[in-house]
Coordinates of C-alpha atoms in Angstrom, one line a residue:
M1 CA 114.4 174.2 76.8
A2 CA 113.2 177.8 75.7
S3 CA 111.8 178.2 79.3
L4 CA 115.6 177.4 80.2
K5 CA 117.1 179.6 78.3
S6 CA 115.1 182.4 79.4
L7 CA 116.2 181.6 83.1
F8 CA 119.7 182.1 81.6
K9 CA 119.2 184.8 79.7
D10 CA 117.8 186.8 83.3
T11 CA 120.3 184.9 84.7
A12 CA 122.7 186.6 83.1
I13 CA 121.6 190.2 83.3
Y14 CA 120.6 189.8 86.7
G15 CA 124.0 188.1 87.5
M16 CA 126.0 190.7 85.6
S17 CA 125.1 193.7 87.5
S18 CA 125.4 191.5 90.9
I19 CA 128.8 190.5 90.1
V20 CA 130.0 193.2 88.4
G21 CA 128.7 195.6 91.0
R22 CA 130.2 193.1 93.9
F23 CA 133.4 193.3 91.8
L24 CA 133.7 197.4 91.6
N25 CA 133.1 197.4 95.1
Y26 CA 135.6 195.4 96.0
L27 CA 137.0 198.1 95.2
L28 CA 136.3 199.8 99.2
V29 CA 137.4 196.3 100.5
P30 CA 141.0 197.2 99.6
L31 CA 140.5 200.6 100.7
Y32 CA 139.2 200.4 103.5
T33 CA 141.5 198.0 104.8
N34 CA 144.7 199.6 104.0
V35 CA 143.2 203.1 105.0
I36 CA 142.5 201.5 108.2
N37 CA 144.6 199.2 109.7
A38 CA 143.5 195.7 110.9
A39 CA 145.4 196.3 114.3
E40 CA 143.0 199.7 115.6
G41 CA 139.3 197.0 115.0
G42 CA 137.6 199.2 112.5
F43 CA 136.8 196.8 110.1
G44 CA 135.5 194.8 112.5
V45 CA 132.6 197.6 113.4
I46 CA 131.6 197.8 109.3
T47 CA 131.5 194.0 109.9
N48 CA 129.4 193.6 113.1
V49 CA 126.9 197.0 112.0
Y50 CA 126.3 195.4 108.4
A51 CA 125.5 192.0 109.8
Y52 CA 122.9 193.6 112.1
T53 CA 121.8 195.5 109.2
A54 CA 121.5 192.1 107.0
L55 CA 119.8 190.8 109.7
L56 CA 116.9 193.4 109.8
L57 CA 116.5 194.1 106.6
V58 CA 115.2 190.5 106.1
I59 CA 112.4 191.1 109.5
L60 CA 111.8 194.0 107.6
T61 CA 110.7 193.1 104.2
Y62 CA 108.9 190.4 106.3
G63 CA 108.9 187.1 103.3
M64 CA 107.1 189.8 101.1
E65 CA 109.4 189.8 98.1
T66 CA 107.8 185.5 97.7
T67 CA 104.7 186.5 98.5
F68 CA 104.3 189.4 96.0
F69 CA 105.7 186.4 93.4
R70 CA 103.3 183.9 94.9
F71 CA 100.0 186.2 94.8
M72 CA 100.9 187.8 91.2
N73 CA 100.8 184.7 89.4
K74 CA 98.2 183.2 91.8
E75 CA 94.4 182.5 90.1
G76 CA 92.0 185.1 90.4
E77 CA 94.3 188.0 92.0
N78 CA 94.4 191.9 90.6
P79 CA 98.5 191.9 90.0
Q80 CA 97.6 195.6 90.3
M81 CA 96.2 194.9 94.0
V82 CA 98.6 192.7 95.0
Y83 CA 101.3 195.4 94.2
R84 CA 99.5 197.8 96.0
V85 CA 98.9 195.9 98.8
V86 CA 102.5 194.9 99.3
L87 CA 104.1 198.3 98.4
T88 CA 101.9 200.3 100.8
M89 CA 102.3 197.2 104.1
V90 CA 106.1 197.4 103.5
G91 CA 106.5 201.1 103.5
I92 CA 104.1 201.7 106.6
T93 CA 106.2 198.6 108.8
S94 CA 109.7 200.3 107.4
T95 CA 108.8 203.8 108.1
L96 CA 107.3 203.0 112.1
F97 CA 111.1 201.4 112.4
A98 CA 112.6 204.3 111.4
V99 CA 111.2 206.0 113.7
L100 CA 111.6 204.1 116.7
V101 CA 114.6 203.3 116.0
C102 CA 115.7 207.3 116.0
L103 CA 113.5 208.0 118.9
F104 CA 115.5 205.8 121.6
I105 CA 118.3 206.0 119.7
G106 CA 120.6 206.5 123.2
P107 CA 119.5 202.6 125.1
I108 CA 119.6 201.0 121.3
S109 CA 123.6 202.5 120.7
S110 CA 124.4 201.7 124.2
W111 CA 122.9 198.0 123.5
M112 CA 125.2 197.3 120.4
G113 CA 128.4 198.9 122.0
Y114 CA 128.5 202.3 119.8
A115 CA 127.3 204.3 123.0
D116 CA 129.8 207.1 121.6
H117 CA 128.7 206.8 117.9
P118 CA 124.9 206.2 117.9
S119 CA 124.8 208.2 114.5
Y120 CA 126.2 204.6 112.8
V121 CA 122.7 203.4 114.2
W122 CA 120.3 205.9 113.3
T123 CA 122.2 206.3 109.5
M124 CA 122.0 202.5 108.9
A125 CA 118.7 202.7 109.7
V126 CA 116.9 204.4 107.6
V127 CA 119.2 203.0 104.9
I128 CA 117.2 199.7 106.3
A129 CA 114.1 200.9 105.5
L130 CA 114.2 202.7 102.9
D131 CA 116.7 199.2 101.2
A132 CA 113.1 197.1 102.5
F133 CA 111.0 199.3 100.6
Q134 CA 113.0 199.3 97.1
A135 CA 112.6 195.5 97.7
I136 CA 108.5 195.7 96.2
P137 CA 109.7 197.8 93.3
F138 CA 112.8 195.7 92.7
A139 CA 110.5 192.5 92.8
Y140 CA 108.1 194.7 89.8
M141 CA 110.6 195.0 88.1
R142 CA 111.3 191.0 87.9
Y143 CA 108.2 190.3 87.5
Q144 CA 107.7 192.9 84.6
K145 CA 111.1 191.2 83.4
R146 CA 113.0 194.0 83.1
P147 CA 116.5 192.7 84.1
V148 CA 118.0 196.3 82.5
K149 CA 116.1 198.7 84.9
F150 CA 116.9 196.5 87.5
A151 CA 120.6 196.2 86.6
A152 CA 121.1 199.8 85.7
L153 CA 119.4 200.7 89.6
K154 CA 121.8 198.4 90.8
M155 CA 125.0 199.4 89.5
L156 CA 123.7 203.3 90.0
F157 CA 124.1 202.2 93.6
I158 CA 127.5 201.0 93.2
V159 CA 129.0 203.7 91.0
L160 CA 128.3 206.2 93.2
S161 CA 129.7 204.5 96.2
I162 CA 132.8 203.9 95.1
A163 CA 133.2 207.6 93.9
L164 CA 131.7 208.8 96.9
N165 CA 134.0 206.1 99.3
M166 CA 137.2 206.9 97.5
L167 CA 136.1 210.9 97.6
F168 CA 136.1 210.9 101.3
F169 CA 138.7 208.0 102.2
L170 CA 141.1 209.1 100.2
V171 CA 140.6 212.9 99.6
F172 CA 138.5 214.5 102.6
Y173 CA 139.0 211.4 104.8
D174 CA 139.3 212.4 108.5
P175 CA 140.0 210.0 111.3
A176 CA 137.6 211.8 113.8
V177 CA 134.7 210.4 111.5
G178 CA 136.2 207.2 110.6
V179 CA 134.4 204.6 109.5
G180 CA 131.5 206.5 109.5
Y181 CA 131.8 207.4 106.2
A182 CA 131.0 204.1 105.2
F183 CA 128.0 203.9 106.7
Y184 CA 126.7 208.0 105.4
I185 CA 127.7 207.2 102.0
N186 CA 125.3 204.3 101.6
L187 CA 122.1 206.2 102.8
A188 CA 123.3 208.4 100.4
C189 CA 123.0 206.0 97.7
T190 CA 120.6 204.3 99.0
S191 CA 118.3 207.7 99.0
S192 CA 119.8 208.6 95.7
V193 CA 118.3 204.7 94.0
T194 CA 115.2 205.3 95.7
L195 CA 114.3 209.1 93.8
F196 CA 114.5 206.6 90.6
M197 CA 112.6 204.3 91.2
Y198 CA 109.4 207.4 91.1
K199 CA 107.8 205.2 88.1
E200 CA 107.7 201.9 89.6
I201 CA 106.2 203.4 93.0
G202 CA 103.6 205.4 90.9
A203 CA 102.8 202.4 89.1
A204 CA 101.7 200.7 92.5
F205 CA 98.7 203.1 93.3
K206 CA 97.1 204.0 89.9
G207 CA 93.4 203.2 89.4
G208 CA 93.1 204.6 93.4
S209 CA 94.3 204.1 96.6
L210 CA 93.4 200.7 99.4
A211 CA 90.8 202.4 100.4
Q212 CA 89.1 203.1 97.4
N213 CA 89.3 199.4 96.9
G214 CA 86.6 198.9 99.3
C215 CA 87.3 196.2 102.4
R216 CA 89.6 193.8 99.6
W217 CA 92.7 194.9 100.8
Q218 CA 92.2 193.9 103.9
P219 CA 91.7 189.7 103.6
M220 CA 94.4 190.0 101.3
V221 CA 96.5 191.0 103.7
K222 CA 95.2 188.3 106.5
A223 CA 96.1 185.6 103.5
M224 CA 99.9 187.3 102.7
L225 CA 100.7 187.4 106.1
S226 CA 99.7 183.9 107.0
Y227 CA 101.7 182.9 103.7
A228 CA 104.5 185.1 104.1
W229 CA 105.3 184.6 109.0
P230 CA 106.9 181.1 108.0
I231 CA 109.1 182.6 105.1
L232 CA 110.4 185.4 107.6
V233 CA 111.2 182.6 110.0
L234 CA 113.0 181.4 107.1
G235 CA 114.9 183.9 106.3
I236 CA 115.8 185.0 110.2
A237 CA 116.9 181.6 110.4
G238 CA 118.7 181.6 106.7
I239 CA 120.0 185.4 107.2
L240 CA 121.4 183.8 110.6
N241 CA 123.2 181.3 108.8
Q242 CA 125.4 183.8 107.5
T243 CA 125.4 186.7 110.3
A244 CA 125.3 185.1 113.4
D245 CA 129.1 185.0 113.4
K246 CA 129.4 188.3 113.2
I247 CA 126.7 189.6 115.3
L248 CA 127.8 187.2 118.3
F249 CA 131.6 187.0 118.1
P250 CA 132.0 190.1 120.1
H251 CA 130.3 188.6 122.7
I252 CA 131.9 185.0 123.3
Y253 CA 135.1 186.2 121.6
P254 CA 137.2 186.1 125.4
D255 CA 140.5 188.1 124.1
A256 CA 140.2 191.8 124.5
D257 CA 141.0 191.8 120.4
A258 CA 138.0 190.7 119.7
D259 CA 137.2 194.0 116.7
V260 CA 140.6 192.8 115.4
Q261 CA 139.7 189.3 114.4
L262 CA 136.2 190.3 113.1
G263 CA 137.7 192.8 110.8
I264 CA 139.9 190.1 110.0
Y265 CA 137.3 187.6 109.5
G266 CA 135.2 190.0 107.9
A267 CA 137.9 191.1 105.4
A268 CA 138.7 187.4 104.5
V269 CA 134.6 186.5 103.9
K270 CA 134.8 189.7 101.3
I271 CA 137.0 187.0 98.8
A272 CA 134.8 184.0 99.6
M273 CA 132.0 186.0 98.2
I274 CA 131.4 185.2 94.9
M275 CA 129.4 181.9 95.8
A276 CA 126.9 184.7 97.6
L277 CA 126.8 186.6 94.2
I278 CA 125.8 183.8 92.1
T279 CA 123.3 182.4 94.6
Q280 CA 122.1 185.5 94.6
A281 CA 121.5 186.3 90.4
F282 CA 120.4 182.9 90.0
R283 CA 117.7 183.1 93.0
Y284 CA 116.6 186.8 90.9
A285 CA 116.1 185.1 87.7
Y286 CA 114.4 181.7 89.3
E287 CA 112.4 182.9 91.6
P288 CA 109.7 184.4 89.6
F289 CA 110.5 181.7 86.4
V290 CA 109.4 178.7 89.6
F291 CA 106.1 180.7 90.4
A292 CA 105.0 181.7 86.9
G293 CA 105.7 177.6 85.3
A294 CA 103.5 174.9 85.9
A295 CA 104.1 172.1 88.4
G296 CA 104.2 169.6 85.8
T297 CA 106.6 166.6 84.8
D298 CA 108.4 168.7 82.5
Q299 CA 108.6 171.4 84.8
K300 CA 110.4 169.5 87.3
T301 CA 112.8 168.2 84.8
T302 CA 113.6 171.6 84.2
Y303 CA 114.4 172.1 87.8
A304 CA 116.5 168.9 87.8
K305 CA 118.6 171.2 84.7
A306 CA 118.8 174.0 86.4
M307 CA 120.3 172.4 89.9
K308 CA 122.8 170.5 87.9
F309 CA 123.8 173.9 86.0
F310 CA 124.2 175.7 89.4
L311 CA 126.2 173.4 90.9
L312 CA 128.3 173.0 87.8
F313 CA 129.1 177.0 88.0
T314 CA 129.6 177.3 91.9
L315 CA 132.3 174.4 92.3
L316 CA 134.0 175.9 88.4
A317 CA 133.6 179.2 91.1
F318 CA 135.2 177.6 93.9
L319 CA 137.9 176.4 91.9
M320 CA 138.7 179.9 90.4
V321 CA 138.9 181.2 93.7
V322 CA 141.0 179.1 95.5
G323 CA 143.6 178.4 92.5
Y324 CA 144.1 181.7 92.1
M325 CA 144.2 183.4 95.7
D326 CA 147.9 184.6 95.7
L327 CA 146.2 187.1 93.4
L328 CA 142.9 187.7 95.2
R329 CA 144.9 188.0 98.1
Y330 CA 145.7 191.5 96.8
I331 CA 141.9 192.6 97.3
I332 CA 142.4 192.7 101.2
G333 CA 145.2 194.8 102.7
E334 CA 148.5 192.9 103.6
S335 CA 147.6 192.7 107.5
Y336 CA 144.0 190.9 107.2
W337 CA 145.9 188.0 105.1
D338 CA 145.8 185.7 108.0
G339 CA 142.5 184.9 107.6
L340 CA 142.6 184.0 103.8
R341 CA 142.2 180.4 105.3
V342 CA 138.7 180.0 105.7
V343 CA 137.9 181.1 102.2
P344 CA 137.4 177.5 100.9
V345 CA 135.6 176.8 103.9
V346 CA 133.2 180.2 104.1
M347 CA 132.3 179.3 100.3
A348 CA 131.8 175.3 100.8
A349 CA 128.8 176.8 102.5
E350 CA 127.5 179.2 100.1
I351 CA 127.3 176.2 97.7
M352 CA 125.2 174.6 100.2
M353 CA 123.5 177.5 100.8
G354 CA 122.4 177.7 97.1
I355 CA 121.3 174.1 96.9
Y356 CA 119.5 174.7 99.5
F357 CA 117.9 177.6 98.1
N358 CA 117.5 175.7 94.8
L359 CA 116.0 172.5 97.1
S360 CA 112.9 175.1 98.6
F361 CA 110.7 175.3 96.0
W362 CA 109.0 172.7 96.5
Y363 CA 107.5 174.0 100.1
K364 CA 106.9 177.5 98.4
L365 CA 105.0 176.0 95.7
T366 CA 103.2 173.3 97.5
D367 CA 102.2 176.3 100.1
Q368 CA 103.6 174.4 102.8
T369 CA 106.7 177.2 103.7
I370 CA 106.2 176.2 107.7
W371 CA 109.0 173.6 106.2
G372 CA 111.2 176.0 105.8
A373 CA 111.0 177.4 108.6
V374 CA 111.5 174.2 110.0
F375 CA 114.6 173.4 108.1
S376 CA 116.4 177.0 108.4
G377 CA 115.9 176.8 112.1
I378 CA 117.2 173.7 112.4
G379 CA 120.8 174.6 110.2
C380 CA 120.6 177.9 112.3
I381 CA 120.9 175.7 115.6
V382 CA 123.6 173.8 114.2
L383 CA 125.6 177.2 113.3
I384 CA 125.0 179.3 117.0
T385 CA 125.7 175.9 118.7
I386 CA 129.0 175.3 116.8
N387 CA 130.1 179.5 117.1
V388 CA 128.6 179.3 121.1
L389 CA 131.2 176.2 121.8
F390 CA 134.2 176.4 119.8
V391 CA 134.9 180.4 118.9
P392 CA 136.7 180.6 122.3
E393 CA 139.0 178.1 121.4
Y394 CA 139.3 178.3 118.0
G395 CA 138.3 181.7 116.7
Y396 CA 136.9 183.1 113.4
M397 CA 137.7 179.8 111.9
A398 CA 135.2 178.1 114.5
C399 CA 132.6 180.9 112.3
A400 CA 133.6 178.8 109.1
W401 CA 133.0 175.4 109.9
G402 CA 130.2 177.0 111.6
G403 CA 128.5 177.6 108.2
V404 CA 129.3 174.3 106.9
G405 CA 127.4 172.8 109.8
G406 CA 123.9 174.7 109.5
Y407 CA 123.8 175.1 105.7
G408 CA 124.5 171.3 105.2
V409 CA 122.2 170.3 108.0
A410 CA 119.1 172.6 106.5
M411 CA 120.6 171.1 102.5
V412 CA 120.2 167.4 103.7
L413 CA 117.0 167.9 105.7
S414 CA 115.4 169.7 102.7
Y415 CA 116.1 167.4 99.8
I416 CA 114.6 164.0 102.1
V417 CA 111.3 166.1 102.8
G418 CA 111.5 167.0 99.6
Q419 CA 111.6 163.8 97.7
K420 CA 108.6 162.6 99.9
K421 CA 106.0 165.4 99.7
Y422 CA 107.1 167.3 95.8
P423 CA 109.4 164.9 94.3
I424 CA 111.9 166.0 91.6
D425 CA 114.3 163.2 89.9
Y426 CA 117.6 165.0 90.8
N427 CA 120.9 162.7 89.5
L428 CA 122.2 162.3 92.8
P429 CA 125.3 160.4 91.5
E430 CA 125.6 162.7 88.6
L431 CA 125.8 165.7 91.4
L432 CA 128.1 163.2 93.7
C433 CA 130.4 163.1 90.8
Y434 CA 131.3 166.6 89.7
T435 CA 131.4 167.1 93.7
A436 CA 133.9 164.8 94.2
L437 CA 135.6 165.7 90.8
A438 CA 136.4 169.8 92.4
L439 CA 137.3 168.2 95.3
F440 CA 140.1 166.1 93.4
C441 CA 141.1 169.0 91.3
Y442 CA 141.5 171.0 94.8
A443 CA 143.5 168.2 96.7
G444 CA 145.6 168.7 94.3
M445 CA 145.8 172.8 94.2
W446 CA 146.6 172.0 98.0
M447 CA 149.3 169.5 97.7
F448 CA 151.4 171.6 94.9
D449 CA 150.5 174.6 97.2
R450 CA 152.4 173.2 100.2
H451 CA 155.4 172.5 98.1
S452 CA 156.1 175.4 96.1
E453 CA 157.1 178.7 96.5
S454 CA 156.6 180.3 93.0
T455 CA 153.4 182.2 92.9
A456 CA 154.2 181.6 89.1
H457 CA 154.0 177.9 89.0
K458 CA 151.3 177.7 91.5
I459 CA 149.3 180.1 89.0
T460 CA 150.3 177.9 85.6
L461 CA 149.5 174.1 88.0
N462 CA 146.1 175.7 89.2
T463 CA 145.0 177.5 85.4
F464 CA 145.8 173.4 84.2
I465 CA 144.0 171.9 86.8
I466 CA 140.6 174.0 86.4
A467 CA 140.5 174.0 82.6
A468 CA 140.4 169.9 83.5
F469 CA 137.6 170.0 85.5
A470 CA 136.0 172.5 83.1
A471 CA 136.9 170.1 79.8
S472 CA 135.8 166.9 81.9
C473 CA 132.3 168.4 82.5
I474 CA 132.1 169.4 79.4
F475 CA 132.9 166.1 77.5
H476 CA 130.3 164.4 80.2
L477 CA 127.5 167.2 79.3
R478 CA 127.7 166.6 75.3
K479 CA 128.2 162.5 76.1
R480 CA 124.9 163.0 78.2
K481 CA 123.4 164.6 75.0
K482 CA 123.7 162.4 72.3
P483 CA 120.9 160.4 71.2
K484 CA 121.2 156.9 71.6
T485 CA 121.0 155.7 68.4
K486 CA 119.7 151.3 67.5
P487 CA 121.8 148.9 66.2
L488 CA 121.1 148.0 62.2
S489 CA 118.9 144.7 62.2

């Protein structure tokens, strides 16, 4: 139980930096969506470019975050050497990527559809390279259990980003530059964070370079790549589940206003991203926690409890977002409100993704990462198929349901195979009951919303429903916690 409390504490700190940071970053959404009208399609460009960015970031980190934690806690490995090797590998590949993009900027920007704005492409290429490199010092902070420094640097990026965006979009805005401001500011903020990592970067090379350690690094690199490549495939499939719709949409949507529709969808999805925040915060704390622990019975019990609390928190977040949608919609400009109907669907997909992440540790702990590539690959195929078949007719709603299909399939497959390979006693009936209760509450909100035009009445009733859900869950948890007493004879 002490280890579980430690997990919750670290999750709270990581989560605070992520959730508060993303909440402050939400200030950019009304900024962009009010300065850039939906009909202009500018927010669609931002959505599309950042979708490419997310995919390329996964490719450039190529599973080295998870590999880092696995080898740092592996018996017989030198943690200092592991950190040095991983940081050097990612640093070399990131630099090579940025250089190649800049050398071939013409054909690359034309292929992406930004021949008139190649600066968007090379700017984001440098940002991606820096972000990939930063991932390893950030992982090193997590390994050292330094969530405060981790959170401080994340917040530094957010504060700088918000300040510069407000300055240039509100004070010095030039329509000729337009959405380019978003990309140039991102480069400035990312570079600043890298400079503040000088201690962590320097720590990797205390005691000499790779060349001064003989040839020990060569078999280590081979072993790391062998472990990491299935995680890379898993990561690509996983990120495609999140970004494939935004990358494919301009190519498969038949009407000329594809950028406009993508912008509306991208803005609405921002509201649903509370689930991604919770999952990310949980992942930051959970990954080092799992790899540092033993795979015994007690540890498996802890994993099952962590799954339960994760599901409860995400279901509560789901109800709070849909319950207060009449308030949260002001996060985005009014011209984007038509896309709000995707929010519950996208949040459901994010919950499934979080559950899938929790279920994924069985193949990471047993060094069978190939299974993750298989599950995520199948899920990605499902998502892309749904998009290709239904986006031409149903538009961005098909994108939202594609996420549910992709994550749902990967989640079910991981659970079925995982219970055979590395059985964990998840209380499935209990988890299903919590989910059913949340769906019942959501149905009540939805029915009342259809028959009421008063925002105050909606908020009041929805608050009561959310409180009832939370109270029911707390009552059930306390009831299960009470020890059973034997009757007196």
